[in-house]
PDB file of C-alpha atoms in Angstrom:
ATOM      1  CA  UNK A  47      15.558  -0.333 -15.964  1.00 96.00           C
ATOM      2  CA  UNK A  48      12.972   0.094 -13.850  1.00 97.00           C
ATOM      3  CA  UNK A  49      10.569   2.242 -15.078  1.00 96.00           C
ATOM      4  CA  UNK A  50      10.300   4.645 -11.060  1.00 97.00           C
ATOM      5  CA  UNK A  51       6.493   7.134 -10.938  1.00 94.00           C
ATOM      6  CA  UNK A  52       8.350   8.964  -8.474  1.00 95.00           C
ATOM      7  CA  UNK A  53      10.569   8.348  -5.757  1.00 97.00           C
ATOM      8  CA  UNK A  54       9.950  11.311  -2.934  1.00 97.00           C
ATOM      9  CA  UNK A  55      10.207  11.584   1.093  1.00 98.00           C
ATOM     10  CA  UNK A  56       7.649  11.540   3.458  1.00 97.00           C
ATOM     11  CA  UNK A  57       5.062  10.373   6.598  1.00 97.00           C
ATOM     12  CA  UNK A  58       4.246   6.770   6.168  1.00 97.00           C
ATOM     13  CA  UNK A  59       0.080   7.791   5.733  1.00 96.00           C
ATOM     14  CA  UNK A  60      -2.144   5.000   6.122  1.00 96.00           C
ATOM     15  CA  UNK A  61      -1.479   1.725   7.805  1.00 97.00           C
ATOM     16  CA  UNK A  62       0.348   0.741  10.930  1.00 97.00           C
ATOM     17  CA  UNK A  63       2.972   2.577   9.808  1.00 98.00           C
ATOM     18  CA  UNK A  64       1.301   6.146   9.671  1.00 97.00           C
ATOM     19  CA  UNK A  65       3.038   8.907  10.618  1.00 96.00           C
ATOM     20  CA  UNK A  66       6.748   6.891  11.219  1.00 97.00           C
ATOM     21  CA  UNK A  67       9.433   8.329   8.489  1.00 98.00           C
ATOM     22  CA  UNK A  68       9.450   6.598   4.588  1.00 98.00           C
ATOM     23  CA  UNK A  69      11.188   7.145   1.528  1.00 98.00           C
ATOM     24  CA  UNK A  70       8.820   6.143  -1.102  1.00 98.00           C
ATOM     25  CA  UNK A  71       9.686   4.419  -4.602  1.00 98.00           C
ATOM     26  CA  UNK A  72       6.270   4.335  -6.878  1.00 96.00           C
ATOM     27  CA  UNK A  73       6.162   2.455  -9.709  1.00 96.00           C
ATOM     28  CA  UNK A  74       4.003   2.584 -12.187  1.00 93.00           C
ATOM     29  CA  UNK A  75       2.182   0.368 -14.245  1.00 90.00           C
ATOM     30  CA  UNK A  76      -0.482  -1.753 -12.263  1.00 88.00           C
ATOM     31  CA  UNK A  77      -2.395  -4.643 -13.964  1.00 86.00           C
ATOM     32  CA  UNK A  78      -5.289  -3.525 -12.439  1.00 82.00           C
ATOM     33  CA  UNK A  79      -7.551  -0.453 -12.888  1.00 74.00           C
ATOM     34  CA  UNK A  80      -9.768   0.957  -9.842  1.00 74.00           C
ATOM     35  CA  UNK A  81     -11.463   4.464 -10.603  1.00 70.00           C
ATOM     36  CA  UNK A  82     -10.335   6.071  -6.828  1.00 67.00           C
ATOM     37  CA  UNK A  83      -6.884   5.356  -7.759  1.00 70.00           C
ATOM     38  CA  UNK A  84      -4.158   8.310  -7.266  1.00 61.00           C
ATOM     39  CA  UNK A  85      -1.639   7.461  -9.501  1.00 61.00           C
ATOM     40  CA  UNK A  86      -0.782   8.144 -13.059  1.00 65.00           C
ATOM     41  CA  UNK A  87       0.711   4.862 -14.351  1.00 62.00           C
ATOM     42  CA  UNK A  88       2.027   5.554 -17.772  1.00 70.00           C
ATOM     43  CA  UNK A  89       4.105   8.475 -16.717  1.00 86.00           C
ATOM     44  CA  UNK A  90       7.615   7.720 -15.144  1.00 93.00           C
ATOM     45  CA  UNK A  91      11.427   7.608 -16.286  1.00 95.00           C
ATOM     46  CA  UNK A  92      13.578   4.188 -16.788  1.00 97.00           C
ATOM     47  CA  UNK A  93      16.257   4.442 -13.549  1.00 98.00           C
ATOM     48  CA  UNK A  94      18.965   1.972 -12.880  1.00 98.00           C
ATOM     49  CA  UNK A  95      18.858   0.298  -9.445  1.00 98.00           C
ATOM     50  CA  UNK A  96      22.378   2.038  -8.491  1.00 98.00           C
ATOM     51  CA  UNK A  97      20.210   5.871  -9.223  1.00 98.00           C
ATOM     52  CA  UNK A  98      16.845   4.486  -7.795  1.00 98.00           C
ATOM     53  CA  UNK A  99      19.485   3.436  -4.647  1.00 98.00           C
ATOM     54  CA  UNK A 100      21.353   6.728  -4.797  1.00 98.00           C
ATOM     55  CA  UNK A 101      18.260   8.987  -4.343  1.00 98.00           C
ATOM     56  CA  UNK A 102      16.801   6.751  -1.853  1.00 98.00           C
ATOM     57  CA  UNK A 103      19.843   7.379  -0.324  1.00 98.00           C
ATOM     58  CA  UNK A 104      19.750  11.209   0.275  1.00 98.00           C
ATOM     59  CA  UNK A 105      16.566  10.611   3.073  1.00 97.00           C
ATOM     60  CA  UNK A 106      17.656   9.009   6.627  1.00 94.00           C
ATOM     61  CA  UNK A 107      14.137   7.650   7.482  1.00 97.00           C
ATOM     62  CA  UNK A 108      14.635   3.772   8.128  1.00 98.00           C
ATOM     63  CA  UNK A 109      12.346   2.379   5.831  1.00 98.00           C
ATOM     64  CA  UNK A 110      11.785   2.353   2.265  1.00 98.00           C
ATOM     65  CA  UNK A 111       8.379   1.807   0.790  1.00 98.00           C
ATOM     66  CA  UNK A 112       8.041   0.423  -2.346  1.00 98.00           C
ATOM     67  CA  UNK A 113       4.678   1.695  -3.898  1.00 96.00           C
ATOM     68  CA  UNK A 114       2.215   2.165  -6.844  1.00 92.00           C
ATOM     69  CA  UNK A 115       1.101   1.110  -9.431  1.00 88.00           C
ATOM     70  CA  UNK A 116       1.235  -2.522  -8.377  1.00 94.00           C
ATOM     71  CA  UNK A 117       5.946  -2.145  -7.270  1.00 97.00           C
ATOM     72  CA  UNK A 118       6.001  -6.480  -7.643  1.00 97.00           C
ATOM     73  CA  UNK A 119       4.875  -5.835 -11.396  1.00 96.00           C
ATOM     74  CA  UNK A 120       8.648  -4.464 -10.851  1.00 97.00           C
ATOM     75  CA  UNK A 121      11.218  -6.079  -8.632  1.00 98.00           C
ATOM     76  CA  UNK A 122      12.843  -8.901  -7.652  1.00 98.00           C
ATOM     77  CA  UNK A 123      14.459 -10.310  -4.553  1.00 98.00           C
ATOM     78  CA  UNK A 124      17.864  -9.293  -6.814  1.00 98.00           C
ATOM     79  CA  UNK A 125      17.004  -6.029  -6.360  1.00 98.00           C
ATOM     80  CA  UNK A 126      15.208  -6.092  -2.870  1.00 98.00           C
ATOM     81  CA  UNK A 127      18.979  -7.420  -1.921  1.00 98.00           C
ATOM     82  CA  UNK A 128      20.458  -4.387  -3.739  1.00 98.00           C
ATOM     83  CA  UNK A 129      18.036  -1.819  -1.820  1.00 98.00           C
ATOM     84  CA  UNK A 130      19.333  -3.388   1.993  1.00 97.00           C
ATOM     85  CA  UNK A 131      22.628  -3.710   1.668  1.00 98.00           C
ATOM     86  CA  UNK A 132      23.154  -0.376  -0.404  1.00 98.00           C
ATOM     87  CA  UNK A 133      21.094   1.413   2.235  1.00 98.00           C
ATOM     88  CA  UNK A 134      20.872  -0.452   5.788  1.00 98.00           C
ATOM     89  CA  UNK A 135      16.879   0.041   5.590  1.00 98.00           C
ATOM     90  CA  UNK A 136      13.787  -1.545   6.341  1.00 98.00           C
ATOM     91  CA  UNK A 137      12.157  -2.480   3.001  1.00 98.00           C
ATOM     92  CA  UNK A 138       8.302  -2.512   2.780  1.00 98.00           C
ATOM     93  CA  UNK A 139       5.231  -2.855   0.079  1.00 98.00           C
ATOM     94  CA  UNK A 140       1.847  -1.869  -0.333  1.00 98.00           C
ATOM     95  CA  UNK A 141       0.662  -5.035  -3.458  1.00 97.00           C
ATOM     96  CA  UNK A 142      -2.831  -5.039  -4.617  1.00 94.00           C
ATOM     97  CA  UNK A 143      -1.700  -8.745  -4.012  1.00 96.00           C
ATOM     98  CA  UNK A 144      -1.742 -10.618  -6.545  1.00 94.00           C
ATOM     99  CA  UNK A 145       1.171 -10.761  -7.626  1.00 95.00           C
ATOM    100  CA  UNK A 146       3.731 -13.214  -6.051  1.00 97.00           C
ATOM    101  CA  UNK A 147       6.477 -11.267  -4.071  1.00 98.00           C
ATOM    102  CA  UNK A 148      10.259 -11.999  -3.688  1.00 98.00           C
ATOM    103  CA  UNK A 149      12.200 -12.565  -0.973  1.00 97.00           C
ATOM    104  CA  UNK A 150      13.490 -10.161   1.563  1.00 97.00           C
ATOM    105  CA  UNK A 151      10.597  -7.434   2.266  1.00 98.00           C
ATOM    106  CA  UNK A 152      10.311  -6.547   5.993  1.00 98.00           C
ATOM    107  CA  UNK A 153       6.162  -5.736   6.168  1.00 98.00           C
ATOM    108  CA  UNK A 154       4.026  -6.765   3.787  1.00 98.00           C
ATOM    109  CA  UNK A 155       1.337  -4.557   3.159  1.00 98.00           C
ATOM    110  CA  UNK A 156      -1.550  -6.158   1.088  1.00 98.00           C
ATOM    111  CA  UNK A 157      -4.083  -4.288  -0.111  1.00 96.00           C
ATOM    112  CA  UNK A 158      -6.993  -6.381  -2.791  1.00 94.00           C
ATOM    113  CA  UNK A 159      -9.265  -4.773  -4.828  1.00 86.00           C
ATOM    114  CA  UNK A 160     -11.397  -7.716  -5.543  1.00 76.00           C
ATOM    115  CA  UNK A 161     -14.380  -6.788  -3.665  1.00 67.00           C
ATOM    116  CA  UNK A 162     -13.918  -2.948  -5.307  1.00 71.00           C
ATOM    117  CA  UNK A 163     -13.140  -3.528  -9.024  1.00 68.00           C
ATOM    118  CA  UNK A 164     -14.283  -6.616  -9.636  1.00 61.00           C
ATOM    119  CA  UNK A 165     -15.730  -9.348  -8.213  1.00 59.00           C
ATOM    120  CA  UNK A 166     -13.087 -11.454  -5.039  1.00 66.00           C
ATOM    121  CA  UNK A 167     -13.300 -14.326  -6.472  1.00 67.00           C
ATOM    122  CA  UNK A 168     -11.151 -16.738  -4.320  1.00 61.00           C
ATOM    123  CA  UNK A 169      -7.505 -17.400  -5.647  1.00 67.00           C
ATOM    124  CA  UNK A 170      -6.480 -13.675  -6.771  1.00 87.00           C
ATOM    125  CA  UNK A 171      -4.415 -12.932  -4.382  1.00 93.00           C
ATOM    126  CA  UNK A 172      -0.652 -15.002  -4.686  1.00 95.00           C
ATOM    127  CA  UNK A 173       0.438 -12.941  -1.777  1.00 97.00           C
ATOM    128  CA  UNK A 174       0.810 -16.088   0.832  1.00 96.00           C
ATOM    129  CA  UNK A 175       1.827 -13.915   3.322  1.00 97.00           C
ATOM    130  CA  UNK A 176       0.588 -10.279   4.633  1.00 98.00           C
ATOM    131  CA  UNK A 177       1.508  -8.488   8.307  1.00 98.00           C
ATOM    132  CA  UNK A 178      -1.713  -6.300   6.844  1.00 98.00           C
ATOM    133  CA  UNK A 179      -4.350  -6.275   4.838  1.00 98.00           C
ATOM    134  CA  UNK A 180      -5.297  -2.843   4.731  1.00 98.00           C
ATOM    135  CA  UNK A 181      -8.786  -2.628   2.696  1.00 97.00           C
ATOM    136  CA  UNK A 182     -11.007   0.665   1.159  1.00 95.00           C
ATOM    137  CA  UNK A 183     -13.560   0.472   2.041  1.00 96.00           C
ATOM    138  CA  UNK A 184     -16.917   1.624  -0.111  1.00 94.00           C
ATOM    139  CA  UNK A 185     -19.940  -0.251   1.178  1.00 95.00           C
ATOM    140  CA  UNK A 186     -18.616  -3.490  -0.241  1.00 94.00           C
ATOM    141  CA  UNK A 187     -19.223  -6.987   2.043  1.00 94.00           C
ATOM    142  CA  UNK A 188     -16.391  -7.167   4.115  1.00 96.00           C
ATOM    143  CA  UNK A 189     -15.856 -10.828   5.813  1.00 95.00           C
ATOM    144  CA  UNK A 190     -14.128 -12.586   2.753  1.00 93.00           C
ATOM    145  CA  UNK A 191     -11.887 -10.464   3.806  1.00 95.00           C
ATOM    146  CA  UNK A 192     -10.879 -12.576   6.896  1.00 96.00           C
ATOM    147  CA  UNK A 193     -10.726 -15.204   4.774  1.00 94.00           C
ATOM    148  CA  UNK A 194      -8.010 -14.662   2.319  1.00 95.00           C
ATOM    149  CA  UNK A 195      -5.390 -17.057   2.079  1.00 94.00           C
ATOM    150  CA  UNK A 196      -2.301 -14.927   2.940  1.00 96.00           C
ATOM    151  CA  UNK A 197      -4.161 -14.069   6.885  1.00 97.00           C
ATOM    152  CA  UNK A 198      -2.825 -15.088   8.986  1.00 97.00           C
ATOM    153  CA  UNK A 199      -2.700 -15.352  13.563  1.00 96.00           C
ATOM    154  CA  UNK A 200      -1.105 -11.674  13.719  1.00 97.00           C
ATOM    155  CA  UNK A 201      -2.119 -10.213  10.280  1.00 98.00           C
ATOM    156  CA  UNK A 202      -4.023  -6.677  11.419  1.00 98.00           C
ATOM    157  CA  UNK A 203      -6.313  -5.795   9.714  1.00 98.00           C
ATOM    158  CA  UNK A 204      -7.097  -2.266   8.509  1.00 98.00           C
ATOM    159  CA  UNK A 205     -10.213  -0.754   6.490  1.00 98.00           C
ATOM    160  CA  UNK A 206      -9.816   2.988   5.655  1.00 97.00           C
ATOM    161  CA  UNK A 207     -12.024   5.323   4.597  1.00 96.00           C
ATOM    162  CA  UNK A 208     -12.434   5.835  -0.042  1.00 93.00           C
ATOM    163  CA  UNK A 209     -11.526   8.946  -0.943  1.00 90.00           C
ATOM    164  CA  UNK A 210     -13.140  11.113  -3.284  1.00 90.00           C
ATOM    165  CA  UNK A 211     -12.891  14.617  -4.656  1.00 89.00           C
ATOM    166  CA  UNK A 212     -16.544  15.082  -3.875  1.00 93.00           C
ATOM    167  CA  UNK A 213     -16.720  16.704   0.091  1.00 93.00           C
ATOM    168  CA  UNK A 214     -19.808  15.634   0.516  1.00 96.00           C
ATOM    169  CA  UNK A 215     -19.382  12.567  -0.514  1.00 94.00           C
ATOM    170  CA  UNK A 216     -15.973  12.132   1.784  1.00 93.00           C
ATOM    171  CA  UNK A 217     -17.706  12.496   4.619  1.00 95.00           C
ATOM    172  CA  UNK A 218     -19.801   9.763   4.161  1.00 96.00           C
ATOM    173  CA  UNK A 219     -17.681   7.578   3.234  1.00 96.00           C
ATOM    174  CA  UNK A 220     -15.592   8.417   6.411  1.00 96.00           C
ATOM    175  CA  UNK A 221     -18.355   7.879   8.372  1.00 97.00           C
ATOM    176  CA  UNK A 222     -19.383   5.162   7.117  1.00 98.00           C
ATOM    177  CA  UNK A 223     -16.055   2.714   7.654  1.00 98.00           C
ATOM    178  CA  UNK A 224     -16.029   4.499  11.204  1.00 98.00           C
ATOM    179  CA  UNK A 225     -19.047   3.109  12.095  1.00 98.00           C
ATOM    180  CA  UNK A 226     -18.284  -0.807  10.258  1.00 98.00           C
ATOM    181  CA  UNK A 227     -15.264   0.232  12.686  1.00 98.00           C
ATOM    182  CA  UNK A 228     -16.911  -0.091  15.285  1.00 98.00           C
ATOM    183  CA  UNK A 229     -19.484  -2.436  14.329  1.00 98.00           C
ATOM    184  CA  UNK A 230     -17.162  -5.456  13.739  1.00 98.00           C
ATOM    185  CA  UNK A 231     -13.630  -4.425  15.906  1.00 98.00           C
ATOM    186  CA  UNK A 232     -12.048  -6.915  14.024  1.00 98.00           C
ATOM    187  CA  UNK A 233     -10.940  -3.860  11.759  1.00 98.00           C
ATOM    188  CA  UNK A 234      -9.300  -1.420  12.965  1.00 98.00           C
ATOM    189  CA  UNK A 235      -9.549   2.060  11.289  1.00 98.00           C
ATOM    190  CA  UNK A 236      -7.071   3.648   8.607  1.00 97.00           C
ATOM    191  CA  UNK A 237      -7.719   7.587   8.211  1.00 92.00           C
ATOM    192  CA  UNK A 238      -4.477   8.333   5.307  1.00 89.00           C
ATOM    193  CA  UNK A 239      -3.066  10.276   7.436  1.00 88.00           C
ATOM    194  CA  UNK A 240      -0.906  12.583   5.099  1.00 86.00           C
ATOM    195  CA  UNK A 241      -4.406  14.075   3.068  1.00 87.00           C
ATOM    196  CA  UNK A 242      -5.366  15.700   6.482  1.00 82.00           C
ATOM    197  CA  UNK A 243      -1.921  16.897   6.470  1.00 85.00           C
ATOM    198  CA  UNK A 244      -1.904  18.392   3.285  1.00 85.00           C
ATOM    199  CA  UNK A 245       1.623  16.192   2.356  1.00 86.00           C
ATOM    200  CA  UNK A 246       2.931  13.866  -0.302  1.00 84.00           C
TER     201      UNK A 246
END
């Protein structure tokens, strides 16, 4: 049994696959506690793997996105391979990188929280490779993210404004992130498209 916060169908709003129709499996629970997080980690219901597969197969999307919370706390290789075999879909994961991942995942997004929820410490990222690194910009120093062990020659680097409820602060965050991307073109802007569209 796995504790699931929600399963929903929407467009990916962040990073490289922005705009892709995707089935999101949001798992409950996280090993970090970031002040800007948009998930209630204790909410959810326990589901068996067959029920999760059934829910995912209600939708035609090519991609499943495992998210959270911290989804790596809730999955293993058997689950990943079952999902792929039973749905025929590709699997992406959005992880803070502090928990090793099982094999079989097609796209790995590491969103490190060190530097935001505490210092970015050497060795805190346990994920070995990342297809993209997506950093939430709260004004922290950025150079260290280029030295993460999971970053390879083809790893894409995304910088994303921190979303807050206060409109003036939200706009200030957005303008700061745009400025930082323009100043350092190793970054690409990630904009949380779903918030602009008003969808989940």
